[in-house]
Coordinates of N, CA, C and O in Angstrom, one line a residue:
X1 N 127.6 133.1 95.7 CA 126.6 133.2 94.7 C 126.2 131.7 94.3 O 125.1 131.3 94.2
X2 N 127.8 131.0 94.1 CA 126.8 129.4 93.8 C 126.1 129.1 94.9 O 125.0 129.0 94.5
X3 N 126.1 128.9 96.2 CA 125.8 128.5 97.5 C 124.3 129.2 97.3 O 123.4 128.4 97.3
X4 N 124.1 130.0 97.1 CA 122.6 130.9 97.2 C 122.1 130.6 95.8 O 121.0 131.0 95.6
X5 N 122.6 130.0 94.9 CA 122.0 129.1 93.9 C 121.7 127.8 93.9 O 120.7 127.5 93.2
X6 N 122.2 127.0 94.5 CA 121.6 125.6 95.0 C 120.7 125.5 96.1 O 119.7 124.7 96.2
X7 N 121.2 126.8 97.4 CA 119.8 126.7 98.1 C 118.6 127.0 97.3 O 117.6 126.3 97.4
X8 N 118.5 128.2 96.5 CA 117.3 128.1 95.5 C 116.9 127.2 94.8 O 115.7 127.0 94.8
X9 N 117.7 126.5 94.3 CA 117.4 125.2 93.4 C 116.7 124.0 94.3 O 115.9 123.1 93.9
X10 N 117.1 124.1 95.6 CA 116.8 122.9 96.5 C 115.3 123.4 97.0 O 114.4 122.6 97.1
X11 N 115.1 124.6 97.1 CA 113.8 125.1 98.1 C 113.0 124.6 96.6 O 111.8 124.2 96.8
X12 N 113.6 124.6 94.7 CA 112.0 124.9 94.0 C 112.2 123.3 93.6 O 111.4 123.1 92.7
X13 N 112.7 122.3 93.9 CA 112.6 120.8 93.7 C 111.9 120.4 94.6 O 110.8 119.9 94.1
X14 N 112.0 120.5 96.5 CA 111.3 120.3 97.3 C 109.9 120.8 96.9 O 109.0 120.0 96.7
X15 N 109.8 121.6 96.8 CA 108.4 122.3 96.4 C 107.7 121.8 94.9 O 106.5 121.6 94.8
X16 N 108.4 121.8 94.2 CA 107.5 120.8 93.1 C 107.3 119.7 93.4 O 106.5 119.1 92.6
X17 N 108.3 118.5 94.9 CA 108.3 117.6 94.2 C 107.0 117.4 95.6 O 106.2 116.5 95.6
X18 N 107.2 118.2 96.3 CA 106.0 118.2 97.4 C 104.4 117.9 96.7 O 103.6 117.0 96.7
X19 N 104.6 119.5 95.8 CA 103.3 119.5 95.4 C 102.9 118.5 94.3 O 101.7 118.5 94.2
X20 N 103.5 117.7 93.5 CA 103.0 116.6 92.7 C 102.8 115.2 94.0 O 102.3 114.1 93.8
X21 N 103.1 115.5 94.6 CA 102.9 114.0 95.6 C 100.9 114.1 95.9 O 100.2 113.2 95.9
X22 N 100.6 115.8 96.2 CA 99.2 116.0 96.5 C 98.3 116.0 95.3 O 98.5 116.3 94.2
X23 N 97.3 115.5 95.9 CA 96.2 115.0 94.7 C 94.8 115.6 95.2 O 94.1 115.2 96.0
X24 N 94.4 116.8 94.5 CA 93.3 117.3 95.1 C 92.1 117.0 94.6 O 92.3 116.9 93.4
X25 N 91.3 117.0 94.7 CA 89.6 116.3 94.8 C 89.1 116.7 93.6 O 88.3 116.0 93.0
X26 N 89.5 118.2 92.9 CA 88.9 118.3 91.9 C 90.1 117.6 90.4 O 89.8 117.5 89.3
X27 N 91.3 117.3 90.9 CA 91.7 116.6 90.0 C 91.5 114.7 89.9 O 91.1 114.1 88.9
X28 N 91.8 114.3 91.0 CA 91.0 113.3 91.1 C 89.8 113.3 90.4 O 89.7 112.7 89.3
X29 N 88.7 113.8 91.0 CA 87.3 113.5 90.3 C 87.4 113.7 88.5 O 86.9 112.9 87.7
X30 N 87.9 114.5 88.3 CA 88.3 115.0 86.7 C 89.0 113.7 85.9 O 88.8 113.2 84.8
X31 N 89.7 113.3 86.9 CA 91.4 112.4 85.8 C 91.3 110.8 86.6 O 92.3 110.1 86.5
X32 N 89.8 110.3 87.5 CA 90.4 109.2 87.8 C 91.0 107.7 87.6 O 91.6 106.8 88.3
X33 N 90.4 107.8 86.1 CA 90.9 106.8 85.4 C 92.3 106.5 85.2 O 92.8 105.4 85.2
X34 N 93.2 108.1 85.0 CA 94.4 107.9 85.0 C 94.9 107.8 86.4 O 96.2 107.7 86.5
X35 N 94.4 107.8 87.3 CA 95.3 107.2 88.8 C 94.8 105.4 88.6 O 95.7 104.8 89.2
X36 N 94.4 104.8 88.3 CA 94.0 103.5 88.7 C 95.4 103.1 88.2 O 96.1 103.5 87.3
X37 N 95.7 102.1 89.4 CA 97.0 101.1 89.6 C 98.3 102.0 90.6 O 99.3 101.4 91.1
X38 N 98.1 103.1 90.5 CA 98.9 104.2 91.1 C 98.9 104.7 92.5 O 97.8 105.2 93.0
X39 N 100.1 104.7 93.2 CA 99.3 105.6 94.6 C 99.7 106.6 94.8 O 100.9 106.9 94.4
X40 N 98.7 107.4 95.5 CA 98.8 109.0 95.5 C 98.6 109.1 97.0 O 98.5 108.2 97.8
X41 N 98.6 110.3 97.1 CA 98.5 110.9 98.7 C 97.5 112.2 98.3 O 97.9 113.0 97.6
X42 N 96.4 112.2 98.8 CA 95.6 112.8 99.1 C 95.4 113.6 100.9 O 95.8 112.9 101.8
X43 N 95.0 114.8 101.3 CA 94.4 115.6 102.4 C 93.3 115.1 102.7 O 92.4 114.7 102.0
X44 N 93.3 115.0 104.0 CA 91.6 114.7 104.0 C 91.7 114.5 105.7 O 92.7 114.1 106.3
X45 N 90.5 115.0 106.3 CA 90.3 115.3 107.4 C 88.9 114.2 107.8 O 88.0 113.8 107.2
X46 N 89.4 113.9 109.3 CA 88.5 112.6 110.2 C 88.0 113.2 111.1 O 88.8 114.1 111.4
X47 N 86.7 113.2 112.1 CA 86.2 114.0 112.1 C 84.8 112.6 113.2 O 83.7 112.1 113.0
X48 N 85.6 112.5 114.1 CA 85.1 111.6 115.0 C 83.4 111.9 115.3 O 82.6 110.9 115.2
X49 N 82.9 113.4 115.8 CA 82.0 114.2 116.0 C 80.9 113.4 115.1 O 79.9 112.7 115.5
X50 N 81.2 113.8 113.7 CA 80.6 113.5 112.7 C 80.6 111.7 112.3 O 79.5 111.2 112.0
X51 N 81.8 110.9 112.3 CA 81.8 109.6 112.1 C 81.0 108.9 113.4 O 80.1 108.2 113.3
X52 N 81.5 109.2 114.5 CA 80.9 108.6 115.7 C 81.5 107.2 115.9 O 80.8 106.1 116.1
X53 N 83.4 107.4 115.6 CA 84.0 106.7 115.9 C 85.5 106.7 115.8 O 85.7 106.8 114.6
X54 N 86.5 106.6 116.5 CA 87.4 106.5 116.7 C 88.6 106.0 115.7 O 88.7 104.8 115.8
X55 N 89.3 106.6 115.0 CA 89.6 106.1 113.8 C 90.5 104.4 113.7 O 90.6 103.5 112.8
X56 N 91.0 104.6 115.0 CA 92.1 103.3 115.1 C 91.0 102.4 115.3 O 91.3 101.2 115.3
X57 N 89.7 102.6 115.5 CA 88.7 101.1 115.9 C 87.6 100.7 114.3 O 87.0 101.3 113.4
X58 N 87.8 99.8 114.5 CA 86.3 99.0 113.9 C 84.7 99.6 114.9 O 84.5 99.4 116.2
X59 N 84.1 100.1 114.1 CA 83.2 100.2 115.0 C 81.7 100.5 114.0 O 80.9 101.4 114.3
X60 N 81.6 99.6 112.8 CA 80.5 100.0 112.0 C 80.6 98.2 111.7 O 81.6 97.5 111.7
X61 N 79.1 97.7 111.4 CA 79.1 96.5 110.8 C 78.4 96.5 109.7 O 77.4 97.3 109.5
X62 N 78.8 95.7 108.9 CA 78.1 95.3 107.1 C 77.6 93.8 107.4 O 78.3 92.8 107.7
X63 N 76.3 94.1 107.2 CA 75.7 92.5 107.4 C 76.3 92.2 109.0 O 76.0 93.0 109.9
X64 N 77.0 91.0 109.2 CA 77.2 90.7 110.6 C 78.7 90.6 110.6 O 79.3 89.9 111.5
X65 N 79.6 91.4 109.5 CA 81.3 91.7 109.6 C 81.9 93.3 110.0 O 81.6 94.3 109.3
X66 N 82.5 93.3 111.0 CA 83.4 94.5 110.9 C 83.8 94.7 109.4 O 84.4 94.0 108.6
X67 N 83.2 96.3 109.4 CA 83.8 97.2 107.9 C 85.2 97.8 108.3 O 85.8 98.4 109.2
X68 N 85.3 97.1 107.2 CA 87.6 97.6 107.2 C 87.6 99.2 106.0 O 88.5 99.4 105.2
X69 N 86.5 99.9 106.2 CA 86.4 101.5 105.1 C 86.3 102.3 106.2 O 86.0 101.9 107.4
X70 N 86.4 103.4 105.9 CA 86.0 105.0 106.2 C 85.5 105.9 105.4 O 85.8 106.0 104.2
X71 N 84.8 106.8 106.1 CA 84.3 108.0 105.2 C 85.1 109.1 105.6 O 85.0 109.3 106.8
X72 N 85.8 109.8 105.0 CA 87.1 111.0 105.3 C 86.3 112.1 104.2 O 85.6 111.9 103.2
X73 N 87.0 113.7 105.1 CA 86.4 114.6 103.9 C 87.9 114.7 103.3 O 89.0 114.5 103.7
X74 N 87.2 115.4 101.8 CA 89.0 115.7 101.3 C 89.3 117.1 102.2 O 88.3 117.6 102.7
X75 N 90.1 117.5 102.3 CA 90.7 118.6 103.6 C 90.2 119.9 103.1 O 90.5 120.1 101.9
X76 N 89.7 120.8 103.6 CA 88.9 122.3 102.8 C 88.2 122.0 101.9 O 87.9 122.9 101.1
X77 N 87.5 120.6 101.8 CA 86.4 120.5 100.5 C 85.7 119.8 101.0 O 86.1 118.9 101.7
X78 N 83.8 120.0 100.5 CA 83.1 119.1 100.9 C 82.5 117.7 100.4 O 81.4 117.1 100.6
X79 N 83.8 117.6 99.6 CA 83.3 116.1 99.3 C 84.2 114.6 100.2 O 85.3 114.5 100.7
X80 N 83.3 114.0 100.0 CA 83.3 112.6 101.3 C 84.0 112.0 100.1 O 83.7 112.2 98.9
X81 N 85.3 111.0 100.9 CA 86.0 110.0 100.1 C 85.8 108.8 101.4 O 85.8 108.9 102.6
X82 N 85.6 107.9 100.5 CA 85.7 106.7 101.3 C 87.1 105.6 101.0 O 87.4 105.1 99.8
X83 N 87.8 105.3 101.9 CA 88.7 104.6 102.0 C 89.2 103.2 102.4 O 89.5 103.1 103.6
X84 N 89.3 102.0 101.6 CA 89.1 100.9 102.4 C 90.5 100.8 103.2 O 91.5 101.0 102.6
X85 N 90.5 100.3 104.7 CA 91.5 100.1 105.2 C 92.2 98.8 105.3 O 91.6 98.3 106.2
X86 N 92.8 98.2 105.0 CA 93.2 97.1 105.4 C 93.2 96.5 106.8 O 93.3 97.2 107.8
X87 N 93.1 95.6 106.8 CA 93.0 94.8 108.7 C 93.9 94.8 109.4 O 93.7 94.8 110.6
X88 N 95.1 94.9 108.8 CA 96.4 94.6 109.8 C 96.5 96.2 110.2 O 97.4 96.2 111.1
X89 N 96.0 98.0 109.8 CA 95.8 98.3 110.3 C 95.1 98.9 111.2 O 95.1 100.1 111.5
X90 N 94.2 97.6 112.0 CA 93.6 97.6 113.1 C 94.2 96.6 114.6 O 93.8 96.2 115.6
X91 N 95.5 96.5 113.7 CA 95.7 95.2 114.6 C 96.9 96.3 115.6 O 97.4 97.4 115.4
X92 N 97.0 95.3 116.9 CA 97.9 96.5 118.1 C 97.1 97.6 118.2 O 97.6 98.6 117.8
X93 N 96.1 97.7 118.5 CA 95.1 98.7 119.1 C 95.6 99.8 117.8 O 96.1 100.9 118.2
X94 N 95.4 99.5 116.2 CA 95.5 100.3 115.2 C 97.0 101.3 115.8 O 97.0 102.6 116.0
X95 N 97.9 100.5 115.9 CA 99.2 101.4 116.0 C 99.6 101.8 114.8 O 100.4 102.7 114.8
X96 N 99.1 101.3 113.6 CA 99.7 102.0 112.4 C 98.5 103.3 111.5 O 98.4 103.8 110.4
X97 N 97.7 103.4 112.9 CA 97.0 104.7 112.6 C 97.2 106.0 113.1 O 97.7 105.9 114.2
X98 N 97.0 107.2 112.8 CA 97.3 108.4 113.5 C 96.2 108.1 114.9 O 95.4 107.1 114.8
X99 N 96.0 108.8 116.0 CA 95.7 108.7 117.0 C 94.7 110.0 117.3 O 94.8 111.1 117.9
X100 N 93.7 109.4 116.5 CA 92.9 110.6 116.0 C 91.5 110.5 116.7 O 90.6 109.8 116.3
X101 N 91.5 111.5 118.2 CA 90.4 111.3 118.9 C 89.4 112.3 119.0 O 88.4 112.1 119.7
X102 N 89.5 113.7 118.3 CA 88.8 114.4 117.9 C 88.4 115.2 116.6 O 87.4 115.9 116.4
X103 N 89.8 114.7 115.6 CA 89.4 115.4 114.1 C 90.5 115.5 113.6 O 91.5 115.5 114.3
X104 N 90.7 115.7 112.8 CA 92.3 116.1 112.3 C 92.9 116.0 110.5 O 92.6 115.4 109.5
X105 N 93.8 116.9 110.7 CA 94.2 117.0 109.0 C 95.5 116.1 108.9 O 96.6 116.2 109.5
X106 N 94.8 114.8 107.8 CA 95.6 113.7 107.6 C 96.4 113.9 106.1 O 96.2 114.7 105.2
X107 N 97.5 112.8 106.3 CA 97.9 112.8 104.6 C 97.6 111.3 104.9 O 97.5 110.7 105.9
X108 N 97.5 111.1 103.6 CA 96.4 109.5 103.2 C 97.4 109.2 102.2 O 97.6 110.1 101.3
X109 N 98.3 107.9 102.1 CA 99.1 107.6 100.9 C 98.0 106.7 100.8 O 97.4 106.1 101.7
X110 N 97.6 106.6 99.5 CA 96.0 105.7 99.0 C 96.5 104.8 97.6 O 97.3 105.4 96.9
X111 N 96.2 103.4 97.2 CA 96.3 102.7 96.1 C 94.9 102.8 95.3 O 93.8 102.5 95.7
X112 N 95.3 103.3 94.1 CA 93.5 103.4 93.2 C 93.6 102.3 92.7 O 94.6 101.9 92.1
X113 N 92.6 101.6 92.8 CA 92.0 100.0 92.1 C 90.8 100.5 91.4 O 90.2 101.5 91.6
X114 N 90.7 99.4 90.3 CA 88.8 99.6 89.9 C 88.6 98.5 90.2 O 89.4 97.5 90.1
X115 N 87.5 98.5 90.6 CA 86.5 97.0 91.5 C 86.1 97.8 92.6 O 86.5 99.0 92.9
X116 N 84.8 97.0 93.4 CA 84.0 97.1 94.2 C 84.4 97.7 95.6 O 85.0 97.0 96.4
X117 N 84.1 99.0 96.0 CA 84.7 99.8 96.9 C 84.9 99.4 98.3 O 85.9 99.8 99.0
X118 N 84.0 98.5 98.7 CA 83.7 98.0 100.2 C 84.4 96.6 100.5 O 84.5 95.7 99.6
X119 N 85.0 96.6 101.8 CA 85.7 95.5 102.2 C 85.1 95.1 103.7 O 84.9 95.9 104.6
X120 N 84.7 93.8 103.8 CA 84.7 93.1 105.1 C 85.7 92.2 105.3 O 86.1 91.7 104.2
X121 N 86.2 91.8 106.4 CA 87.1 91.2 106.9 C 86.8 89.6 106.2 O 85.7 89.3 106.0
X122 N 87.7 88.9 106.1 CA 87.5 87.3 104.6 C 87.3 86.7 106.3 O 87.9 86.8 107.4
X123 N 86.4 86.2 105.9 CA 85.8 84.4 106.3 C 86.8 83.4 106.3 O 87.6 83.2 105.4
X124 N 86.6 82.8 107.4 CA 88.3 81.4 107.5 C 87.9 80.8 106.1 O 86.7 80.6 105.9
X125 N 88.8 80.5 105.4 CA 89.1 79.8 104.2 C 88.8 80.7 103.1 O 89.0 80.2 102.0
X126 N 88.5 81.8 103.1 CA 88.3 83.1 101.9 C 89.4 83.9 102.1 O 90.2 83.9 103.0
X127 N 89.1 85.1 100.5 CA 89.8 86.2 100.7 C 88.6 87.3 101.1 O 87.6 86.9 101.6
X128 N 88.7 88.4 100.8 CA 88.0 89.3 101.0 C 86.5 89.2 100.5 O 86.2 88.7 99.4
X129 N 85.5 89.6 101.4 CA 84.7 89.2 100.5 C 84.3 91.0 100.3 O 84.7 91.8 101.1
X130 N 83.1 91.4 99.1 CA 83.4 92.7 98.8 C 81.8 93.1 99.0 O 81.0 92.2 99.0
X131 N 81.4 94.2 99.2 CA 79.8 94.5 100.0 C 79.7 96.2 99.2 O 80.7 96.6 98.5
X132 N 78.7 97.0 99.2 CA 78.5 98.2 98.3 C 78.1 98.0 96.8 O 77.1 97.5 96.3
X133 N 78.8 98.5 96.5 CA 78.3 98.7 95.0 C 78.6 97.7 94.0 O 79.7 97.2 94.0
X134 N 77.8 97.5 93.3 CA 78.3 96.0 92.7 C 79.0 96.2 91.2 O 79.6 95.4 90.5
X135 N 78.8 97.5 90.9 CA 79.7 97.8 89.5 C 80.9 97.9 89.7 O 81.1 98.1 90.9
X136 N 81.9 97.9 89.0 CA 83.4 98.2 88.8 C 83.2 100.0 89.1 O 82.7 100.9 88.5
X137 N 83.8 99.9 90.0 CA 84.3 101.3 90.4 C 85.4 102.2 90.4 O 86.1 102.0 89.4
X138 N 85.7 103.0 91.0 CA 87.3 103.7 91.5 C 87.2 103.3 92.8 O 86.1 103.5 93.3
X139 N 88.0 102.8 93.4 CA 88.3 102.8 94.7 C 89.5 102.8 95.1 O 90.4 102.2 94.4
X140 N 89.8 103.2 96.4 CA 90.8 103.6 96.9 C 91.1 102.8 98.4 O 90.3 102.8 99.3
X141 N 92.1 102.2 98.6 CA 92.8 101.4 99.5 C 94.0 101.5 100.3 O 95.1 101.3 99.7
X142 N 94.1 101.8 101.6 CA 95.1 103.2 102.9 C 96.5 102.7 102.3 O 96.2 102.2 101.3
X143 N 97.6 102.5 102.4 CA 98.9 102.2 102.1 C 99.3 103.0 103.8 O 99.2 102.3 104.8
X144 N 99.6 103.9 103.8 CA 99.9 104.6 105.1 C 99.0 105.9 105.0 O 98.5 106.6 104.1
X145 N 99.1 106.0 106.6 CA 98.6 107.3 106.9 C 99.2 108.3 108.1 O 99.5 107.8 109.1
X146 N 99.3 109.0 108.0 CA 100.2 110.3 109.2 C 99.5 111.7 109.5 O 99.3 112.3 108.4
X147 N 99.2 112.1 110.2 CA 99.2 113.8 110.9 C 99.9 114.8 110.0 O 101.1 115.0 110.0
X148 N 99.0 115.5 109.1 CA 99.7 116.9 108.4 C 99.8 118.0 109.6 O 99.2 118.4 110.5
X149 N 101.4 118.0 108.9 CA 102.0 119.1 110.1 C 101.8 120.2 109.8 O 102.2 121.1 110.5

């Protein structure tokens, strides 16, 4: 009886502690002031067909810099999230991206900032320099990413 009470107790911790890790699109859009400084893990599906590019590559320019963002959908919903990636994962032929050559359902561990959503790669002697929207925004920045199993 205790044995078949701790497996219970174990299956509803995993499972709560699962489901607070996911962050879904309509709570996000609702509450996102309370994510800024925090990272979440968000669903969201890539979708080569539609981007018309390969996720481990650079392959969009801003002005005359490789863009270090993406456009991802959140996963069963049709809204577009854009994500800025950092550079180092593009570096090793983007080994620290999933290997995603036709589409796929991602988990996205993401950092929320407010500031300007777009990133190009910094100019020798700069840091980032920032392109898009010029208001203080929500934006979101990859921390890691992996294949929902």
């Amino acid at each position: 009886m205790k044995k078949l009470f701790y497996m219970f107790l174990t299956v509803i911790i995993t499972q709560f502690s699962y489901g607070q890790k996911l962050v879904s699109m309509e709570d996000f859009e609702d509450n996102k002031e309370s994510y800024v400084g925090k990272q979440i893990t968000i669903w969201v599906s890539y979708e080569n067909r539609w981007n018309g590019c390969q996720l481990r590559k650079c392959c969009e320019k801003f002005g005359n810099d490789w863009v270090l963002w993406k456009d991802f959908r959140w996963f069963g919903e049709t809204g577009q999230v854009t994500i800025n990636i950092p550079d180092k994962f593009f570096d090793n032929d983007g080994v620290l991206l999933p290997n995603v050559t036709d589409g796929g359902s991602l988990l996205a561990t993401v950092y929320v900032y407010k500031a300007r959503n777009h990133r190009t790669p910094p100019r020798p002697g700069s840091t980032y320099s920032e392109g898009g929207s010029t208001s203080n925004v929500i934006s979101l920045e990859l921390v890691s990413m992996k294949r929902n199993k």
